[in-house]
Short mmCIF file of C-alpha atoms in Angstrom, two decimals:
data_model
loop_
_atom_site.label_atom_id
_atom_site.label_comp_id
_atom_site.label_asym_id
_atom_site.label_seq_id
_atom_site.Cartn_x
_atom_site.Cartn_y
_atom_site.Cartn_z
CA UNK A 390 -1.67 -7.02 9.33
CA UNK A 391 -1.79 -5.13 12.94
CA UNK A 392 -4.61 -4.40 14.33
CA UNK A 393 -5.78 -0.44 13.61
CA UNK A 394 -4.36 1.48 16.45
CA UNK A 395 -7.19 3.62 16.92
CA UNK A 396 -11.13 3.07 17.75
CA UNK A 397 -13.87 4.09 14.64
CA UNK A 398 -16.14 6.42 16.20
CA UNK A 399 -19.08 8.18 14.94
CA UNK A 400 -17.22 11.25 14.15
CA UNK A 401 -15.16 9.49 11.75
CA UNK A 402 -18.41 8.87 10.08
CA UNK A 403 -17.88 12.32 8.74
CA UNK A 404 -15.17 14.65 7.58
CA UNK A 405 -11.55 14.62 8.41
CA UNK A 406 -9.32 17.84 9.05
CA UNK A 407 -8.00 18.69 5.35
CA UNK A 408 -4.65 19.03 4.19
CA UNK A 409 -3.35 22.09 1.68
CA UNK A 410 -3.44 19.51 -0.93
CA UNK A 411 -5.48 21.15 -4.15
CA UNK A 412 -6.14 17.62 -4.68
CA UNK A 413 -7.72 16.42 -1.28
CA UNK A 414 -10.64 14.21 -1.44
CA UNK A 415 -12.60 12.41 0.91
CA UNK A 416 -14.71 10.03 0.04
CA UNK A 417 -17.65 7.23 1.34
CA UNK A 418 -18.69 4.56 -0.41
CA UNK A 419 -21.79 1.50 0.35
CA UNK A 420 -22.57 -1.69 -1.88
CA UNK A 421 -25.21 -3.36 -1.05
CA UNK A 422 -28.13 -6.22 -2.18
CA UNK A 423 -30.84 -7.88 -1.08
CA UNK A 424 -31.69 -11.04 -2.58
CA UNK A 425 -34.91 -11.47 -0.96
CA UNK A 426 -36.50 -7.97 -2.50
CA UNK A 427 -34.13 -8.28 -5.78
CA UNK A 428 -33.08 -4.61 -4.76
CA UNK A 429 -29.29 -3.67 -4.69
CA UNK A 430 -27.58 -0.63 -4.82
CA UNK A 431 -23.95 1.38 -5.36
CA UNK A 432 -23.43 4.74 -3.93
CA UNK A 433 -20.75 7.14 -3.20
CA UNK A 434 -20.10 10.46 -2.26
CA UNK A 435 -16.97 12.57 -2.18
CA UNK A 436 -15.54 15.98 -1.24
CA UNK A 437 -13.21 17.93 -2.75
CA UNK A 438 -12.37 20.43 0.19
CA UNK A 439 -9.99 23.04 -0.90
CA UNK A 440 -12.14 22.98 -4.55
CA UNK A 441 -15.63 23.40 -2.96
CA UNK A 442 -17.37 21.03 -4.89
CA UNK A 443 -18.72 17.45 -4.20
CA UNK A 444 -19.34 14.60 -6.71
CA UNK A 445 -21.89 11.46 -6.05
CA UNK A 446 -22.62 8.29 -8.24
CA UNK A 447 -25.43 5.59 -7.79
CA UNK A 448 -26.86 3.11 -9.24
CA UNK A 449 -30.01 1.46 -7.33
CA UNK A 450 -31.53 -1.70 -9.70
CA UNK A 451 -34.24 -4.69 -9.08
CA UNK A 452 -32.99 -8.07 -10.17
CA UNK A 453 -31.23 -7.28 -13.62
CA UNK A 454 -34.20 -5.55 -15.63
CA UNK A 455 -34.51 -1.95 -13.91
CA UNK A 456 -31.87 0.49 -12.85
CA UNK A 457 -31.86 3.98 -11.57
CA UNK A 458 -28.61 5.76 -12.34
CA UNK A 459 -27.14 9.19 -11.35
CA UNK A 460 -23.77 10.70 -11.48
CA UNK A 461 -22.99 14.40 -10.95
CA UNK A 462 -19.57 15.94 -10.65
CA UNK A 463 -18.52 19.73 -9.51
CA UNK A 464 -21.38 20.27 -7.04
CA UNK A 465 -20.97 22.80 -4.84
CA UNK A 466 -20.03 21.48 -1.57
CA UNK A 467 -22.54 22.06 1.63
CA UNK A 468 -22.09 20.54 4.69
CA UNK A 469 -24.34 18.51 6.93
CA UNK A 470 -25.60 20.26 10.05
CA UNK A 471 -27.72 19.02 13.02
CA UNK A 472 -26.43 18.27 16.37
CA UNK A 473 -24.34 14.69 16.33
CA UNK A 474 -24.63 14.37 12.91
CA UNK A 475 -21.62 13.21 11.23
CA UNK A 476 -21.58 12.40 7.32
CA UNK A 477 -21.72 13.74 3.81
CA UNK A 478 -24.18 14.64 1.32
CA UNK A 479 -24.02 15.86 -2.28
CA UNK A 480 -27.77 16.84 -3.83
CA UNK A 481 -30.07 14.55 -2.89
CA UNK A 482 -27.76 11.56 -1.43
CA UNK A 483 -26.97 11.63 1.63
CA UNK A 484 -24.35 8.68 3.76
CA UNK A 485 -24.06 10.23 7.53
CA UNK A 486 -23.86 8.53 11.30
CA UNK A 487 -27.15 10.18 13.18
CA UNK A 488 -25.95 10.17 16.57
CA UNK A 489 -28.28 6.54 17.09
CA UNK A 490 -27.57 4.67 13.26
CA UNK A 491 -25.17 5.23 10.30
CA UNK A 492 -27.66 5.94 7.53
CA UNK A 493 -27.90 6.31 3.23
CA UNK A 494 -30.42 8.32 1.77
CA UNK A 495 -31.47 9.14 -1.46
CA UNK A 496 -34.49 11.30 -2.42
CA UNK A 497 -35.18 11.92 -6.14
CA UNK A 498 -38.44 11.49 -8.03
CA UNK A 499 -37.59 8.01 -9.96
CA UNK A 500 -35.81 6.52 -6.40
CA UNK A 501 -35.91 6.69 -2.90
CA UNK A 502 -34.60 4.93 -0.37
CA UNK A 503 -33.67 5.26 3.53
CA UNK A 504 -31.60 2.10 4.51
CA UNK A 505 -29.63 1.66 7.51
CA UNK A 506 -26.18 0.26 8.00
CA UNK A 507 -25.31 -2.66 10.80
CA UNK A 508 -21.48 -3.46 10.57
CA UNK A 509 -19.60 -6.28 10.86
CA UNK A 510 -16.55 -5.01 13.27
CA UNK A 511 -14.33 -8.23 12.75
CA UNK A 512 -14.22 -6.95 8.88
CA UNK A 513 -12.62 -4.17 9.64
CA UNK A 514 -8.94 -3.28 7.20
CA UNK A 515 -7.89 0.14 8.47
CA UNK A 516 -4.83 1.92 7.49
CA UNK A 517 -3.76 5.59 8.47
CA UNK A 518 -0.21 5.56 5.61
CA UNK A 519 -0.97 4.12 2.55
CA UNK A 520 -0.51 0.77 3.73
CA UNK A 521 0.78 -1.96 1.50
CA UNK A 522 -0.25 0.17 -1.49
CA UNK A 523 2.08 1.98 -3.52
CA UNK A 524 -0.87 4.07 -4.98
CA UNK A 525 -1.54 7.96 -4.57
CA UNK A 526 -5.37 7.19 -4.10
CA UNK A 527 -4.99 5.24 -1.28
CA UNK A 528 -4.28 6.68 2.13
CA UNK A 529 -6.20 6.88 5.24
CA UNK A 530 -8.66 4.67 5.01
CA UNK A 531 -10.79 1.90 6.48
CA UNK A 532 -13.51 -0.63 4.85
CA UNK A 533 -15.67 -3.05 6.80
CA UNK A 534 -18.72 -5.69 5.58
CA UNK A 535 -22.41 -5.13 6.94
CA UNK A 536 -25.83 -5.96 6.95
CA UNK A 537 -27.80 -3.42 5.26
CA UNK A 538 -32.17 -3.02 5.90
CA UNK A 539 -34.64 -0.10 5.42
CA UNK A 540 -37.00 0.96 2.68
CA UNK A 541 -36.28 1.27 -1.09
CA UNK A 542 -39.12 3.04 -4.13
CA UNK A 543 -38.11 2.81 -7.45
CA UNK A 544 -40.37 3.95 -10.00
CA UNK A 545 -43.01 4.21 -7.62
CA UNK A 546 -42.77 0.75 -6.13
CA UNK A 547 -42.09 0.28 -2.63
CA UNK A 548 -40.14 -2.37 -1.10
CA UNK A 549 -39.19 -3.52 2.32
CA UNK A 550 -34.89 -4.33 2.72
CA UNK A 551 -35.09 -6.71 5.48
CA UNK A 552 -31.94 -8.85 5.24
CA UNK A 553 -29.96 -6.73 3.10
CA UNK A 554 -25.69 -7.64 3.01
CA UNK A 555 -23.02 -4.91 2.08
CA UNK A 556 -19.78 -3.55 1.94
CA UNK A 557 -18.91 0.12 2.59
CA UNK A 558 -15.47 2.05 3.06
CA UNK A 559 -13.79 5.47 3.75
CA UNK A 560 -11.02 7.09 2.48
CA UNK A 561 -9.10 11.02 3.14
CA UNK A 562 -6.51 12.50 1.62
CA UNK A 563 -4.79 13.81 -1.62
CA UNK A 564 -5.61 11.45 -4.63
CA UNK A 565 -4.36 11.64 -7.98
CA UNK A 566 -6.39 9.92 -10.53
CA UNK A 567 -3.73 9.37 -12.75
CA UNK A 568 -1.79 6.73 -11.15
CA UNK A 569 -4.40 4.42 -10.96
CA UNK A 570 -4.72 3.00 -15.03
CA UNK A 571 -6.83 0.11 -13.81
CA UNK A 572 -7.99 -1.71 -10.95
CA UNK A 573 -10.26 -5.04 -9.94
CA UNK A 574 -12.13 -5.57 -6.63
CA UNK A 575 -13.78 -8.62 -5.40
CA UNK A 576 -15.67 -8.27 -2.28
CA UNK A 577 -17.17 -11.34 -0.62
CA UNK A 578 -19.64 -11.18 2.36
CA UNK A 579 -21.95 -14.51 3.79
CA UNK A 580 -22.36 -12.50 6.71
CA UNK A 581 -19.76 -11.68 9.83
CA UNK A 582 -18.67 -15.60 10.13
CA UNK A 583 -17.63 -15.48 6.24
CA UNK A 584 -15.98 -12.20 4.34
CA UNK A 585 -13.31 -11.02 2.27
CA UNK A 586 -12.16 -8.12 0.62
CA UNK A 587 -9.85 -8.49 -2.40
CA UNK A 588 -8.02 -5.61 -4.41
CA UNK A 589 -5.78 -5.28 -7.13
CA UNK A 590 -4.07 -2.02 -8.31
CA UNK A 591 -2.41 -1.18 -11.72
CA UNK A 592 0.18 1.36 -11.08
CA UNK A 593 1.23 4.03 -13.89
CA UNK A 594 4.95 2.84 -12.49
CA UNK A 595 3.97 -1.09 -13.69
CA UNK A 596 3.50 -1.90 -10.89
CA UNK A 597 0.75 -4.42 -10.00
CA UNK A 598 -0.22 -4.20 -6.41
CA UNK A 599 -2.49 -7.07 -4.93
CA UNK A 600 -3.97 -6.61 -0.81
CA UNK A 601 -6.43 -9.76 0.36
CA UNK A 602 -8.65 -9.67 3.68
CA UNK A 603 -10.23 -12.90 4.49
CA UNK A 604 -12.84 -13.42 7.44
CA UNK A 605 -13.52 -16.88 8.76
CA UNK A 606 -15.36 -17.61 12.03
CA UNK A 607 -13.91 -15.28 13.50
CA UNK A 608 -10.40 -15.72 12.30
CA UNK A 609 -8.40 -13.05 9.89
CA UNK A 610 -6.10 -13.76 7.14
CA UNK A 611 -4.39 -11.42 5.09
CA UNK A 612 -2.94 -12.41 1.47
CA UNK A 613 -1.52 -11.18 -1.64
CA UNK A 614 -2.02 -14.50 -2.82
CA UNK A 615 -5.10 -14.75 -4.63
CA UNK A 616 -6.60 -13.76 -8.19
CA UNK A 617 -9.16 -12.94 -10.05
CA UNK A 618 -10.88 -13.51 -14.06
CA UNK A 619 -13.54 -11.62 -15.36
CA UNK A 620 -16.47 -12.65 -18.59
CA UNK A 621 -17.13 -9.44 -20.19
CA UNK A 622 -19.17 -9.05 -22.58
CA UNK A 623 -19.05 -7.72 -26.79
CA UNK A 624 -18.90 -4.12 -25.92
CA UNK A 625 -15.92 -4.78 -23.77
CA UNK A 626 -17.16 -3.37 -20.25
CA UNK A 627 -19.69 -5.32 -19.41
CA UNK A 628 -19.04 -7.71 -17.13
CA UNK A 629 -21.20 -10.76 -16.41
CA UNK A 630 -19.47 -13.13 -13.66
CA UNK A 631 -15.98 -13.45 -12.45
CA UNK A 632 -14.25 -15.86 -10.19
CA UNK A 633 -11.75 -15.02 -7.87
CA UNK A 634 -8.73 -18.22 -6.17
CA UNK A 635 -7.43 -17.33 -2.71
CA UNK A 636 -4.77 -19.11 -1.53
CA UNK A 637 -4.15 -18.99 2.45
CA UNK A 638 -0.81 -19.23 4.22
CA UNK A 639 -1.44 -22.63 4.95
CA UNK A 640 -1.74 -24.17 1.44
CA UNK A 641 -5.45 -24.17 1.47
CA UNK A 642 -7.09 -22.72 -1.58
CA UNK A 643 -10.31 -20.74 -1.83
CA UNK A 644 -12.71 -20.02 -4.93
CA UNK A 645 -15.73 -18.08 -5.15
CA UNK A 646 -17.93 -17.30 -8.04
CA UNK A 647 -19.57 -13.76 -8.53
CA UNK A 648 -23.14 -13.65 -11.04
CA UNK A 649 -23.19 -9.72 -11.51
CA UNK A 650 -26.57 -8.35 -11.16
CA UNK A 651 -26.51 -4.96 -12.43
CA UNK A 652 -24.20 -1.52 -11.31
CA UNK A 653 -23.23 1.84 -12.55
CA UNK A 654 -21.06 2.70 -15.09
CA UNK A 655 -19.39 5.86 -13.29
CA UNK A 656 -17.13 8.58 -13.85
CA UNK A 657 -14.71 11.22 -11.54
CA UNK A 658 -12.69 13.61 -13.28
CA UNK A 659 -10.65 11.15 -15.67
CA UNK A 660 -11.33 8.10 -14.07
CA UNK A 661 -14.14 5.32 -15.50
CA UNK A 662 -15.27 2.28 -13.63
CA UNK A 663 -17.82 -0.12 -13.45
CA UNK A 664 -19.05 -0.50 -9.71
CA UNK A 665 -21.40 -3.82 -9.55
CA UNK A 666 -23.04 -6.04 -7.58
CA UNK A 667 -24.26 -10.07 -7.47
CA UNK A 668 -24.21 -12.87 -5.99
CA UNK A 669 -21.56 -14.66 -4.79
CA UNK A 670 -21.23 -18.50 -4.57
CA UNK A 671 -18.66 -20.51 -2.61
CA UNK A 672 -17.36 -22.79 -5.24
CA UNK A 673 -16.91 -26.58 -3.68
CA UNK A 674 -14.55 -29.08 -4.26
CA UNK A 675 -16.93 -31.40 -6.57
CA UNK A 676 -17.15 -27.85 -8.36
CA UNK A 677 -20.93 -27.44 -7.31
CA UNK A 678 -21.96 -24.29 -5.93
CA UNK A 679 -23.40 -22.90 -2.87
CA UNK A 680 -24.85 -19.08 -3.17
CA UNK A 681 -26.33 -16.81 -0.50
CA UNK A 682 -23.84 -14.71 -0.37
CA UNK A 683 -23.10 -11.12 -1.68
CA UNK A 684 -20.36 -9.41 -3.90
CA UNK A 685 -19.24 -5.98 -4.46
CA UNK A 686 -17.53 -6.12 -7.94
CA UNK A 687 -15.78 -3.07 -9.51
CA UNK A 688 -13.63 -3.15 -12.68
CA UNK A 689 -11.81 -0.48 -14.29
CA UNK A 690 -13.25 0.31 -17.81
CA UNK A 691 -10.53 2.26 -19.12
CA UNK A 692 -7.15 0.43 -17.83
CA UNK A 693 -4.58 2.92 -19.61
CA UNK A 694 -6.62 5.84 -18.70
CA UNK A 695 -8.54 6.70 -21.95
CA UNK A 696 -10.56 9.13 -21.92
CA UNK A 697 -13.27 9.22 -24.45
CA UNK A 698 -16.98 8.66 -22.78
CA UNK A 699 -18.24 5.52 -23.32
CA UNK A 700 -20.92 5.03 -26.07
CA UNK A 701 -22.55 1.77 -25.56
CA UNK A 702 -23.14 -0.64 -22.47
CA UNK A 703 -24.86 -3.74 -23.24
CA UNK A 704 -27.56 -4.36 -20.76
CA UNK A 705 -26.78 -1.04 -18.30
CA UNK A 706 -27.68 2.71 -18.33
CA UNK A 707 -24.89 4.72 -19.27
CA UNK A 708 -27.54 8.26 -18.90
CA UNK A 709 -29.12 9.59 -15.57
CA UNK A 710 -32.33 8.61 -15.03
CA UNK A 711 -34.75 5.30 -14.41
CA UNK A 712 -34.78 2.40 -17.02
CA UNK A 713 -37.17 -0.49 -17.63
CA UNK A 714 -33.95 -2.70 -19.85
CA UNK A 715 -35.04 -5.29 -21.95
CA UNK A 716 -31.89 -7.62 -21.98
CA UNK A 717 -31.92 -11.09 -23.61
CA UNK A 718 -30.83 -13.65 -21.18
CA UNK A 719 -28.47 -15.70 -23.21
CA UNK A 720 -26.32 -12.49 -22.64
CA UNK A 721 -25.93 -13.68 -19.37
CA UNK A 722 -25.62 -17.38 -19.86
CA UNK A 723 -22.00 -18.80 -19.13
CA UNK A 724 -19.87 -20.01 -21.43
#
C-alpha cells in the first residue's frame, strides 16, 4: 500500500465538505482499555449531513462486571463551535481536536470521562477511493493505533487512565447499510513498535473482502492473508475470545489471541454489531502466551441483515443505562 498522499491535520479532526448524497455520513470512532484501572471503552459518533441528525453509541465498562451503555439515533445535529476546535458531538459525547490535544468526552450522570488521545503515526491506513474494498461504507477514510490517558467516573467512582492503548478511525462519505450483511475486525496494538489492523467484509454481491495492516518496529506490511475464529457464546452474539493467523509475504505466520472484556451491543439504522474490547496475547511457538497488549474486536450480529432487535445478551447490557452484571465465570472459561 502507498503511502497517503496527503498530511492529517487537525482540521480533518472534524467535518469534511458534504456531498448531495441523502445518504452521507461521517463518522469517528475510539476503542480503547486500560488494563491497569480495568476501565475500557467504545465510542462513536456520526453525522448525517443532508438529514440533520446525528447518532452516538458507547459502551464504557470496568473489568467484565460493570458497563455503562448508551445508543441514540436521529439526534438533531449541532455543530461544535469555539475557535480551533475541530470535531463532533452528539448529546453529551463529544470526540474533537482542541487546537493543543484530540480529546473524547462524555458527560452523563452514571459516566464521565475526559481522556485524551496520543497517536501512533506509523499506524496510519488512509485511503481517499474506497481502497481495496468493494463496499459502499467504505470511502474516505483513515484509522491509526494510540495511547489513550485522562480521567474516567462510573457510577460515582473515579479513576485515573494513565497508560491507556487504543484504536480510533474516520470515515466520510455516502454509506449504504445494506451492502454490508456482516463483517469481523481484529485490531491488535502492543504499542507503536507492535500493531495491526485486520478487516473482513461480507458483501451483499458474495463477495468476501479481507484488508490486513501489520506494524513491526517500525516496518509495514499489508496482507489479505490472514484469518480469524470467533467462541460465541449460547445466545449466539456473545463473543468470548477469538484468534486471528496472519501470514506475511515472507512465509512467516502470525497468531494472536483476543480475551474479550466487555463492549456494546449497538445499532444504526438497520445495521447490528457488537463493538468489544480485551486483551490481546501474542501466541508463541510452544503455544504459551504473552499478553499486554490491547484489541478492538467488532463482530457483526446479524450477518444477512435481520432485523428484529435483539432480546437477550448473555453477560452485556442490551438497554441504556449503568449495570452492576453478575456473570458466572465458567461463561468465560475456554473450551
Amino acid at each position: 500500500m502507498s503511502e497517503p498522499t496527503w498530511q492529517l491535520t487537525d482540521a480533518d479532526e472534524g467535518l469534511h465538505p458534504h456531498g448531495p448524497e441523502e445518504n452521507w455520513q461521517e463518522s469517528c470512532v475510539l476503542a480503547w482499555q486500560d488494563l491497569d484501572s480495568g476501565m475500557g471503552g467504545n465510542h462513536r459518533i456520526s453525522v448525517q449531513a443532508n438529514r440533520g441528525v446525528s447518532n452516538l453509541w458507547c459502551a464504557v465498562f470496568h473489568d467484565r462486571d460493570e458497563v455503562y451503555r448508551l445508543n441514540l439515533e436521529n439526534i438533531p445535529f449541532a455543530p461544535m463551535t469555539g475557535e480551533n476546535v475541530h470535531g463532533f458531538q452528539c448529546s453529551n459525547q463529544r470526540m474533537f481536536h482542541d487546537g493543543k490535544d484530540l480529546r473524547v468526552q462524555l458527560d452523563e450522570p452514571e459516566c464521565k470521562l475526559d481522556l485524551v488521545v496520543h497517536d501512533f503515526k506509523d499506524s496510519v491506513e488512509a485511503f481517499m477511493d474506497g481502497g481495496q474494498l468493494s463496499q459502499a461504507i467504505y470511502r474516505s477514510h483513515f484509522n491509526m493505533h494510540c495511547r489513550v490517558t485522562g480521567t474516567s467516573e462510573l457510577n460515582g467512582v473515579k479513576r485515573e487512565i494513565k497508560n491507556g492503548l487504543g484504536w480510533r478511525d474516520h470515515s466520510w462519505g455516502p454509506r449504504d447499510w445494506s451492502t454490508n450483511l456482516g463483517h469481523r475486525s481484529f485490531h491488535g496494538n502492543f504499542g507503536p513498535d507492535l500493531n495491526f489492523h485486520m478487516l473482513v467484509v461480507l458483501s451483499s454481491s458474495g463477495k468476501l473482502d479481507r484488508r490486513g495492516h501489520f506494524v513491526r518496529n517500525g516496518k509495514v506490511h499489508t496482507t489479505s492473508n490472514f484469518t480469524t475464529r470467533i467462541e460465541i457464546l449460547e445466545d449466539g452474539i456473545t463473543p468470548v475470545r477469538g484468534r486471528c493467523h496472519i501470514f506475511l509475504e515472507d512465509g512467516e505466520q502470525l497468531t494472536f489471541h483476543c480475551e474479550v472484556q466487555k463492549g456494546v451491543f449497538a445499532t444504526v439504522e438497520m445495521f447490528q454489531a457488537f463493538f468489544g474490547n480485551g486483551e490481546c496475547f501474542i501466541v508463541n511457538p510452544d503455544g504459551t502466551m504473552t499478553g499486554g497488549g490491547f484489541c478492538n474486536f467488532e463482530v457483526t450480529n446479524n450477518p444477512r441483515l435481520g432485523t428484529n432487535p435483539l432480546i437477550i445478551a448473555l453477560g452485556n447490557r442490551l438497554e441504556n443505562g449503568y449495570e452492576k452484571i453478575s456473570i458466572e465465570p465458567w461463561k468465560y472459561e475456554p473450551l
